[in-house]
Amino acid sequence: MRRLGGSKDIAAAGVFLASPGASYTTGQDLKVDGGWSVW
């Protein structure tokens, strides 16, 4: 993505985890790093 993440990126992940769309998500380590952990 070639940019540093910001507070809105972290907030979007939190909003997803609090939404009904994440109701089947349990025990996950959600990395919000723009894909840097792949390298």
Coordinates of C-alpha atoms in Angstrom, one line a residue, residues 17-35:
L17 CA -14.7 -6.7 14.9
A18 CA -17.6 -5.1 16.6
S19 CA -19.9 -5.7 13.6
P20 CA -22.2 -8.6 12.9
G21 CA -19.9 -9.5 10.0
A22 CA -17.3 -10.7 12.5
S23 CA -19.7 -12.8 14.5
Y24 CA -17.9 -16.0 13.4
T25 CA -14.4 -14.6 14.2
T26 CA -12.9 -16.0 17.4
G27 CA -9.4 -16.1 18.8
Q28 CA -7.7 -14.3 15.9
D29 CA -4.6 -12.2 15.9
L30 CA -5.7 -9.4 13.5
K31 CA -2.7 -7.5 12.2
V32 CA -3.5 -4.1 10.8
D33 CA -0.2 -3.3 9.1
G34 CA -1.0 -2.9 5.4
G35 CA 0.6 -6.3 4.6

